[in-house]
Coordinates of C-alpha atoms in Angstrom, one line a residue:
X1 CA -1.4 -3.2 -31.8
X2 CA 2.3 -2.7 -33.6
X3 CA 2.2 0.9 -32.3
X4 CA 0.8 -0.5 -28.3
X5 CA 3.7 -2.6 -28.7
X6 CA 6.4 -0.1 -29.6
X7 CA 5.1 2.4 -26.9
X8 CA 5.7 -0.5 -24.3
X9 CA 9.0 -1.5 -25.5
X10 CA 10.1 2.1 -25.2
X11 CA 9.0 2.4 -21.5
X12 CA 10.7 -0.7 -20.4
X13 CA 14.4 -0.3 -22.3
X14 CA 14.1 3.3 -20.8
X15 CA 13.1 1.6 -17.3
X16 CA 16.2 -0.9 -17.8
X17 CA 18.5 1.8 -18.9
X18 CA 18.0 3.7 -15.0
X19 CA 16.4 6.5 -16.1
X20 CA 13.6 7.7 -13.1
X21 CA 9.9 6.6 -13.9
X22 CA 8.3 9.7 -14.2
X23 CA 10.4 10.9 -16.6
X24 CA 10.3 7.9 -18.5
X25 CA 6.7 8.0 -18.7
X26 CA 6.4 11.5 -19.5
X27 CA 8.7 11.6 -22.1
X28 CA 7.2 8.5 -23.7
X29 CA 4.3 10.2 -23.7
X30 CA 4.7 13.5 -24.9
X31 CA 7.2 11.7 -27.7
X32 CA 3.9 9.4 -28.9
X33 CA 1.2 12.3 -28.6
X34 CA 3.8 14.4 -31.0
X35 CA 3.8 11.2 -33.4
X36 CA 0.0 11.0 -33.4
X37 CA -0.3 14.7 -34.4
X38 CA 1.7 18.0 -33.5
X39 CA -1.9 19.6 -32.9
X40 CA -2.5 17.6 -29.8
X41 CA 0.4 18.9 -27.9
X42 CA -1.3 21.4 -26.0
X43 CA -3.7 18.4 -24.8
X44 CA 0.0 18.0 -22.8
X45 CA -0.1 20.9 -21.0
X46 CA -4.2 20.3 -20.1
X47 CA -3.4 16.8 -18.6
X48 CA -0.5 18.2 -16.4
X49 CA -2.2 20.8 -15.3
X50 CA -5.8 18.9 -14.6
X51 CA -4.0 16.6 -12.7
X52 CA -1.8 19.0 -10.5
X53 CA -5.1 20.9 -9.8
X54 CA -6.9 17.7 -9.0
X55 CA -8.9 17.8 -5.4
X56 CA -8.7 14.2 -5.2
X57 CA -4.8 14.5 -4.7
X58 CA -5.1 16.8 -1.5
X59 CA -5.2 14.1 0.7
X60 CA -1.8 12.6 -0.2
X61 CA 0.1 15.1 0.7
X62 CA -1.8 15.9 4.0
X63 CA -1.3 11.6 4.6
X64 CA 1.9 11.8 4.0
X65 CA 2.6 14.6 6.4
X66 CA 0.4 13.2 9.4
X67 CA 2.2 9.8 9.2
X68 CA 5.5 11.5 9.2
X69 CA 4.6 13.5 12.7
X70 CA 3.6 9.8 14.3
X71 CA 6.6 8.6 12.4
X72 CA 9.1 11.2 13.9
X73 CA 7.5 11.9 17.5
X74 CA 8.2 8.0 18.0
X75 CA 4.3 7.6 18.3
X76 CA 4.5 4.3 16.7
X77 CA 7.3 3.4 18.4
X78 CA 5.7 3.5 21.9
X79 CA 2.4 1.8 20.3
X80 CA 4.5 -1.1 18.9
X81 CA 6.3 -1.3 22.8
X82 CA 2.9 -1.0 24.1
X83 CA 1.7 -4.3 21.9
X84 CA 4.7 -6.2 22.4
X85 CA 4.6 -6.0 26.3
X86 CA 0.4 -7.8 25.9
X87 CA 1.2 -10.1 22.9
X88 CA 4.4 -11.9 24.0
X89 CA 3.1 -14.5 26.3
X90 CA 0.4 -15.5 23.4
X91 CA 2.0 -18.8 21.1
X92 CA 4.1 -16.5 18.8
X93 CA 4.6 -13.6 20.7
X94 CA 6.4 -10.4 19.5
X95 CA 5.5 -12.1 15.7
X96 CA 1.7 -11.0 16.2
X97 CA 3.2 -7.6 17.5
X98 CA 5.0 -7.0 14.4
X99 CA 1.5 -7.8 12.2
X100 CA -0.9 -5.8 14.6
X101 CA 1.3 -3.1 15.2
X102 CA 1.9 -2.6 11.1
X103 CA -1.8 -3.1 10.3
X104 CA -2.8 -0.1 12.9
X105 CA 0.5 2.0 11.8
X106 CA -0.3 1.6 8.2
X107 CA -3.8 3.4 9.3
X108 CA -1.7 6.8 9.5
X109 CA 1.2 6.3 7.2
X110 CA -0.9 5.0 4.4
X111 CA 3.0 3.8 3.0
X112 CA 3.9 0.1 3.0
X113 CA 7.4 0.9 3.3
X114 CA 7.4 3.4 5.4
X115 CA 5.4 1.0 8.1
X116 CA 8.0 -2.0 7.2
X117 CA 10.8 0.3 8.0
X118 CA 9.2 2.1 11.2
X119 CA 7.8 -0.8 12.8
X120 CA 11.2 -2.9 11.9
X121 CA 13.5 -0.1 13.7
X122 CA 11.6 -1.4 16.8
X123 CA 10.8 -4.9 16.5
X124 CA 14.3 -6.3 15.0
X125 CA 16.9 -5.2 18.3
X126 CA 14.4 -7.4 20.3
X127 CA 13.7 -10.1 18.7
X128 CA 17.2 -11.0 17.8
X129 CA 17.8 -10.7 21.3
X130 CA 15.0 -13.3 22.4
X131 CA 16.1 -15.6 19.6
X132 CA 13.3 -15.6 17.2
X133 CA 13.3 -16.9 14.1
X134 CA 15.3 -14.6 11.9
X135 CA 13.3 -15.5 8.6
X136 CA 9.8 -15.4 10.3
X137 CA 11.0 -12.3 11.7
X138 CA 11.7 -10.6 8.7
X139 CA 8.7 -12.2 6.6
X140 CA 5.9 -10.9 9.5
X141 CA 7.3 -7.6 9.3
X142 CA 7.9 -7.6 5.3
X143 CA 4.4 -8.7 4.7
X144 CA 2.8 -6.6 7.5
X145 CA 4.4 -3.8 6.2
X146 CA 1.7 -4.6 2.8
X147 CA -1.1 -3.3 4.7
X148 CA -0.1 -0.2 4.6
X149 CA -1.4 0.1 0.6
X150 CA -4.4 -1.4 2.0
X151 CA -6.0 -0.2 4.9
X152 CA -7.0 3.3 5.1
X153 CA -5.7 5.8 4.2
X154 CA -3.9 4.3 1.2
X155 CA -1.9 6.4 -0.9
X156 CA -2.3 3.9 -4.0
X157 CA -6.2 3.8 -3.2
X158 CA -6.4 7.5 -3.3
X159 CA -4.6 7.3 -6.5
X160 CA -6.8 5.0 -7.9
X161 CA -9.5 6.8 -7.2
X162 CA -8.0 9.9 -8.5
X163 CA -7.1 8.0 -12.1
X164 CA -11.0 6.7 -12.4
X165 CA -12.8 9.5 -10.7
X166 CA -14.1 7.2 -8.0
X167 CA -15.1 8.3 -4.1
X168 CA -12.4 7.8 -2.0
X169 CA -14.3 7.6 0.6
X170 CA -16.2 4.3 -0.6
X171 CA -13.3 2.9 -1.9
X172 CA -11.4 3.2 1.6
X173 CA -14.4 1.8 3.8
X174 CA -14.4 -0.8 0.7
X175 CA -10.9 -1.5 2.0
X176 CA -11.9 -2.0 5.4
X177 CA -13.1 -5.8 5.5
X178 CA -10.4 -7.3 3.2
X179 CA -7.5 -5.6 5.2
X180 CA -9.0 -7.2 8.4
X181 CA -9.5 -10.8 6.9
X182 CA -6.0 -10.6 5.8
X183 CA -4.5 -9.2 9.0
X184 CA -6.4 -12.3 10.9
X185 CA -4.5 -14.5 8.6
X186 CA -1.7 -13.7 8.9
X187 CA -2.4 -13.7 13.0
X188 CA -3.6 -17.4 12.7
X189 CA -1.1 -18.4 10.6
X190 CA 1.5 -17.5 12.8
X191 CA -0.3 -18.9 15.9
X192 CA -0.5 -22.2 13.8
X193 CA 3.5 -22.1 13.5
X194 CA 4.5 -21.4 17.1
X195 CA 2.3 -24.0 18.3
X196 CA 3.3 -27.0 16.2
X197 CA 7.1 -25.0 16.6
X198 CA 7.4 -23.1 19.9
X199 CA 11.4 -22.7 19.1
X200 CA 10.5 -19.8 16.1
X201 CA 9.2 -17.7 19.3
X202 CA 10.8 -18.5 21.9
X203 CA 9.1 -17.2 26.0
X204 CA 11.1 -15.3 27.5
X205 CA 12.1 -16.4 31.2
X206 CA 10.6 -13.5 32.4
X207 CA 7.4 -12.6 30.6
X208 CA 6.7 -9.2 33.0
X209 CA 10.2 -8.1 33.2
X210 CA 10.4 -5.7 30.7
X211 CA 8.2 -2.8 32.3
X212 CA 5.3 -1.4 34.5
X213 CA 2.2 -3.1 32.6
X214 CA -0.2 -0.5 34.1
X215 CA 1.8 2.5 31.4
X216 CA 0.5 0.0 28.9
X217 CA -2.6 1.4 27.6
X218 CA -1.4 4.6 27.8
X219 CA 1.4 4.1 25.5
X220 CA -1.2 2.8 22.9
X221 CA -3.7 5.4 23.6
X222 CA -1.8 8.0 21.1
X223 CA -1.7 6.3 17.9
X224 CA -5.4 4.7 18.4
X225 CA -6.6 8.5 18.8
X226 CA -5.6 9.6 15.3
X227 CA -6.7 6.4 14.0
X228 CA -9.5 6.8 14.9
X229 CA -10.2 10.2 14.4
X230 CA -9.3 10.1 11.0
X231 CA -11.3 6.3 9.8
X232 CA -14.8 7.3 12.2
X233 CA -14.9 11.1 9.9
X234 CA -14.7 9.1 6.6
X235 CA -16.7 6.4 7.6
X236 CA -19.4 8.7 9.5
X237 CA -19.5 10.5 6.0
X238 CA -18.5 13.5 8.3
X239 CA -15.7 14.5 5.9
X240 CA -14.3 14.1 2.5
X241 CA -10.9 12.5 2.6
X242 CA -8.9 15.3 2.2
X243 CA -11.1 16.9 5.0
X244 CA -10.3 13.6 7.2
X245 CA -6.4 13.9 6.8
X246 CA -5.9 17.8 7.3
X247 CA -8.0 17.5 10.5
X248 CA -5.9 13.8 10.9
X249 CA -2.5 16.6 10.7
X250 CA -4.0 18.7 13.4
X251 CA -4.8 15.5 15.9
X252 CA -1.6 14.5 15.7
X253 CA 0.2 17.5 16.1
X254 CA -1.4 17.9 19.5
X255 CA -1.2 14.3 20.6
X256 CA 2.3 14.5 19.5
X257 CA 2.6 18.1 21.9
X258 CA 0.9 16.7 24.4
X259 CA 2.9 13.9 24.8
X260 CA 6.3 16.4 24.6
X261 CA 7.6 13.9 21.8
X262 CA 7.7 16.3 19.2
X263 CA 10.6 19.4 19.1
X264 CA 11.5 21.6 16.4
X265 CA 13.9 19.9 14.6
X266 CA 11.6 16.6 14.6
X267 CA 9.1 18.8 13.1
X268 CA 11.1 20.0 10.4
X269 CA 12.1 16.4 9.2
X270 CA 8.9 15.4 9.1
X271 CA 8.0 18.2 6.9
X272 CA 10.9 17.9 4.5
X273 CA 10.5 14.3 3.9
X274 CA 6.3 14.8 3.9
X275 CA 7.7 17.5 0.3
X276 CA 10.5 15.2 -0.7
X277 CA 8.0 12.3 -1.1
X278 CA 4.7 14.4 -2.2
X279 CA 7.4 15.9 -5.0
X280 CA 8.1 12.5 -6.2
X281 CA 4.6 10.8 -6.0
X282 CA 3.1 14.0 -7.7
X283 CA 6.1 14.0 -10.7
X284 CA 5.3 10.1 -11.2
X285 CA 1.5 11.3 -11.5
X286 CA 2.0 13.7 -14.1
X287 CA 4.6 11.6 -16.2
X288 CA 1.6 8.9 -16.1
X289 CA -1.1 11.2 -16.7
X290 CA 0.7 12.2 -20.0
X291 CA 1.3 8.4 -20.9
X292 CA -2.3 7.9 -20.2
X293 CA -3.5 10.8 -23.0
X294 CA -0.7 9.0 -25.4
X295 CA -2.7 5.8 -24.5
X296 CA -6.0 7.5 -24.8
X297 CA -5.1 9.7 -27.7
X298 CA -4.4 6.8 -30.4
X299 CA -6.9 5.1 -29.2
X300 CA -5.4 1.6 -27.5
X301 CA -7.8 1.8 -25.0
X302 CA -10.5 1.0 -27.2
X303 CA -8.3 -1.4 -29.0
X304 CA -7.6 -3.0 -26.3
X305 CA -11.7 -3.1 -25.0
X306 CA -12.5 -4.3 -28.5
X307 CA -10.1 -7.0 -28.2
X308 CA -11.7 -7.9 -24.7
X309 CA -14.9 -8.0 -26.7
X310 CA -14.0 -10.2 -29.4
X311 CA -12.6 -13.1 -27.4
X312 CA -15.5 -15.5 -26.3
X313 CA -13.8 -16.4 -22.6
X314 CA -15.8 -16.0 -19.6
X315 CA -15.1 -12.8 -17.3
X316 CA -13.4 -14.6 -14.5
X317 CA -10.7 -15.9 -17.1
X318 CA -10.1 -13.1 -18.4
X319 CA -9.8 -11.5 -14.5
X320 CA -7.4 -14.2 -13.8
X321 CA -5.4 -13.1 -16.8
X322 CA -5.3 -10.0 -15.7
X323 CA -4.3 -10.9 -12.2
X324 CA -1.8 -13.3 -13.2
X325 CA -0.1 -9.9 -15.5
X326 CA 0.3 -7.9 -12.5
X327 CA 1.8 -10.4 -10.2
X328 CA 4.2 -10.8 -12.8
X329 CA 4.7 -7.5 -13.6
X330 CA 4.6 -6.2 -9.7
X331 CA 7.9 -8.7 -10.0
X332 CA 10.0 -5.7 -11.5
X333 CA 8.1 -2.5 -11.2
X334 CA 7.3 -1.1 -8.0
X335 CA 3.5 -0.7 -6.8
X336 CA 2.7 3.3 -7.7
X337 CA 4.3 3.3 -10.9
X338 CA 2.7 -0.3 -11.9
X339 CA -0.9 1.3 -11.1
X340 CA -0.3 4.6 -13.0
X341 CA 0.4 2.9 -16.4
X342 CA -2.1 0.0 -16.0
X343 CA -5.6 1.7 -14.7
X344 CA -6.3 3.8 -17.5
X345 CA -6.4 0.7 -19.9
X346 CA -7.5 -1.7 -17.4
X347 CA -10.2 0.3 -15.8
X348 CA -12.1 0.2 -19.2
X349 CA -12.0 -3.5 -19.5
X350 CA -13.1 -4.0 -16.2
X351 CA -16.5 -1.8 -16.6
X352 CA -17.1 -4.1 -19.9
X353 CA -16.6 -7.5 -17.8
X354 CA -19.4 -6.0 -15.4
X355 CA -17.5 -5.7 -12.8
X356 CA -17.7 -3.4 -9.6
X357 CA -14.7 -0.5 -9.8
X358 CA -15.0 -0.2 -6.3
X359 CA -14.3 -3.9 -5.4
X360 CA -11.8 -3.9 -8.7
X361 CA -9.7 -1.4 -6.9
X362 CA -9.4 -3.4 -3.3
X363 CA -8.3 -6.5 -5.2
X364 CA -6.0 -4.6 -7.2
X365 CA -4.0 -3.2 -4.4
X366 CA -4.2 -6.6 -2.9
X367 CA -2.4 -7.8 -6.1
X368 CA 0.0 -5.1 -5.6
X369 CA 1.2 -6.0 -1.9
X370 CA 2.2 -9.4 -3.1
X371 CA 4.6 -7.3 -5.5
X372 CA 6.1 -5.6 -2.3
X373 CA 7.4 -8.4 -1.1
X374 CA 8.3 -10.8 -4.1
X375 CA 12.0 -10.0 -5.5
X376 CA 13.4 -8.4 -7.3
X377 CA 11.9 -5.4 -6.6
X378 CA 10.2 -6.1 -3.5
X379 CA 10.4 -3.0 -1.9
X380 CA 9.0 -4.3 1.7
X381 CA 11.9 -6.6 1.8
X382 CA 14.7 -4.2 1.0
X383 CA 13.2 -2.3 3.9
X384 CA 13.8 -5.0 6.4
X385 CA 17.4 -5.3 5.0
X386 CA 17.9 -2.4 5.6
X387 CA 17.0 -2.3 9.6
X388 CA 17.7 -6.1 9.9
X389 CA 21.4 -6.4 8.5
X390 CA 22.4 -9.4 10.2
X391 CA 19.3 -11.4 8.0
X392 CA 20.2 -12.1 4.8
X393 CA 17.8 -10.8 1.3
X394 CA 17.4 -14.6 1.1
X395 CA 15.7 -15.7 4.6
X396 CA 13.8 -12.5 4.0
X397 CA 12.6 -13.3 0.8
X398 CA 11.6 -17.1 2.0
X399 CA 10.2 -15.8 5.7
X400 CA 7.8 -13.5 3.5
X401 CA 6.5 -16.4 1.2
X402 CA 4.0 -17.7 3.0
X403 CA 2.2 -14.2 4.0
X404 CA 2.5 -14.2 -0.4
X405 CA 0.3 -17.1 -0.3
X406 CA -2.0 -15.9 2.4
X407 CA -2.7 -12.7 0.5
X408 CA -3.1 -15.1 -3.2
X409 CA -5.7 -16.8 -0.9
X410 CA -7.5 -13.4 0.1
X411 CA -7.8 -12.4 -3.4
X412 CA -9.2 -15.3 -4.2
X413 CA -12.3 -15.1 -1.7
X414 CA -12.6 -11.3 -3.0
X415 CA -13.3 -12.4 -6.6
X416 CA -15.5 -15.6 -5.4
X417 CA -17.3 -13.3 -2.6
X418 CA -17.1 -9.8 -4.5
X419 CA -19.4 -8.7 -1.1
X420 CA -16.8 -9.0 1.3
X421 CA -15.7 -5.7 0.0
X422 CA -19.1 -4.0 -0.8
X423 CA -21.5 -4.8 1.7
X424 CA -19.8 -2.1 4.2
X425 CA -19.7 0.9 1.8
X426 CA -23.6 0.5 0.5
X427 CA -24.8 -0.5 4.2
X428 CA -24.9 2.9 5.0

């Protein structure tokens, strides 16, 4: 246990000291698999090259690149208009646009912070402008910006899956249920508020003024195509996942033509940031992979299962423990990098409690949102800053807070109702 100890010590003064994640966990790891034994060095190379060739991984990329086409053709945008024009008669208004619209975007981004930050662009200019509540402002967009790790397709989900050779496929209809308990909520929770406090969303004098309703539905009719398109193939059992998101590219590319919303230049962003990010994700991969055959090469995961074992508490304690590590830990390091390390020793554990991977995984993820927007690394909430400059870090710490809760409160019926998660993946 001295030498489980030292390994994580070394990975968090190299975390504190700035140097970037990946290389911090694939230096830890090659420097620990030397230690062990100069003969398993070429087990490096293996790992790195197993894990870039991995089939699993296709779809993130292919994600990545269909939510930056919505993302730059300003399909989102419209959809979020679209929602905002129906919603902002109803008792908090533009509020339940900023949730629904996230939730749906988050369906094609499959990146929290990417939905926070798109959906925020939009919602923020009006919504100062109709005097809303600056901190429930920033907290409905913070935390609906969450669902983007949650509802399909998730880039931590196909991760996950990719870390305990799972089908993504299952785990994303798995996904399905919780995200739209959590998404009605966080609707009901802010219907609750704007009733007993009509003053956090205020009507506007003129409900109808902003635009010709009947241009509505069309406006909306864009994003809910790819949607669409992409969760029926997966859910049909059509097509894999990575099938699902390169015919997900395709659809929107020719919504985004056929709406005339996408030129060259657009195009070319949204293909440079779809590398720039894919680069990054896959590096943080590989520098965990190669912390994970560290892990698995001296043999802490079995210490570690062992331990488990040994101690006479019931599984649910011992799954609170474990909940209670991440929220704490999802404190200080960011989602992605927080799975990577953990899932290789947790995943073991979890099998040994008797627990379902597939339902493991949905809670999981939810246990990583609440890290997106708790400081001080809530990454959800430097987002918002970062659209929303007149709110202060503070009110959008404190406006996300109770959305925290709400999401403690989902995980808790997931671990008391584990079917809630599995009844719509072995329905079928």
């Amino acid at each position: 246990m001295m030498e489980l100890s030292l390994m994580g010590l070394t990975v968090v003064i190299l975390l504190f000291a700035g140097f970037p994640i990946a290389v911090v966990l694939g230096l830890t790891g090659i420097a620990w698999t030397w230690a062990y034994g100069s003969s398993y060095l070429p087990g490096i190379a293996h790992t790195a090259f197993n894990t870039m060739a991995s089939e699993t991984l296709i779809a993130v990329p292919l994600f990545l690149l269909m939510g930056q086409i919505v993302q730059k053709a300003r399909i989102a945008e419209r959809f979020y208009n679209s929602l905002a024009h129906i919603l902002i008669g109803l008792p908090g208004g533009l509020l339940h646009a900023n949730v629904l619209a996230c939730g749906i975007f988050s369906a094609v981004s499959g990146s929290s912070v990417a939905t926070a930050s798109t959906i925020a662009t939009a919602a923020v200019p009006s919504q100062t402008r109709l005097n809303y509540n600056p901190r429930l402002t920033a907290g409905s967009l913070a935390a609906g910006g969450t669902l983007g790790i949650l509802i399909p397709p998730s880039i931590p989900l196909i991760i996950y899956c990719s870390l305990i050779e799972e089908s993504i496929g299952l785990v994303f209809i798995a996904a399905i249920a919780p995200a739209f308990l959590l998404l009605a909520m966080f609707h009901l929770y802010i219907f609750m508020r704007a009733l007993v406090d009509p003053t956090i969303a205020p009507l506007p004098e003129n409900i109808s003024e902003a635009e010709d309703r009947s241009n509505l539905l069309w406006d909306a009719l864009p994003l809910t195509v790819i949607i669409l398109s992409v969760l029926i193939t997966i859910y049909m059992g059509w097509m894999t996942a990575s099938e699902a998101a390169a015919g997900g590219v395709a659809v929107s590319l020719v919504v985004a033509l056929l709406g005339k919303s996408l030129t060259i230049p657009r195009l070319t962003e949204a293909a440079v940031e779809s590398v720039r990010l894919t680069a990054m994700l896959l590096f943080i991969i590989v520098g965990a992979q190669l912390f994970s055959y560290a892990v698995f090469t001296w043999g802490f995961n079995t210490i570690v299962s062992d331990l488990v074992a040994s101690v006479a508490w019931p599984p649910a304690v011992i799954l609170l423990i474990l909940a209670l590590i991440y929220l704490v830990l999802g404190m200080f390091v960011d989602a992605i990098s927080l799975l990577l390390m953990t899932v290789p020793v947790v995943h073991p554990i979890i099998l040994q409690l008797g627990y379902d991977p597939i339902w493991f995984g949905v809670v999981l993820v939810l246990l990583l949102e609440v890290g997106l927007i708790t400081p001080p690394v809530g990454m959800n909430l430097f987002a918002i800053k970062a659209v929303a400059h007149a709110i202060s870090l503070k009110d959008i710490s404190f406006g996300a807070l109770p959305f925290v809760f709400l999401m403690l409160m989902v995980a808790v019926l997931l671990s008391a109702f584990p079917q809630l998660a599995l009844w719509l993946p072995f329905s079928r």
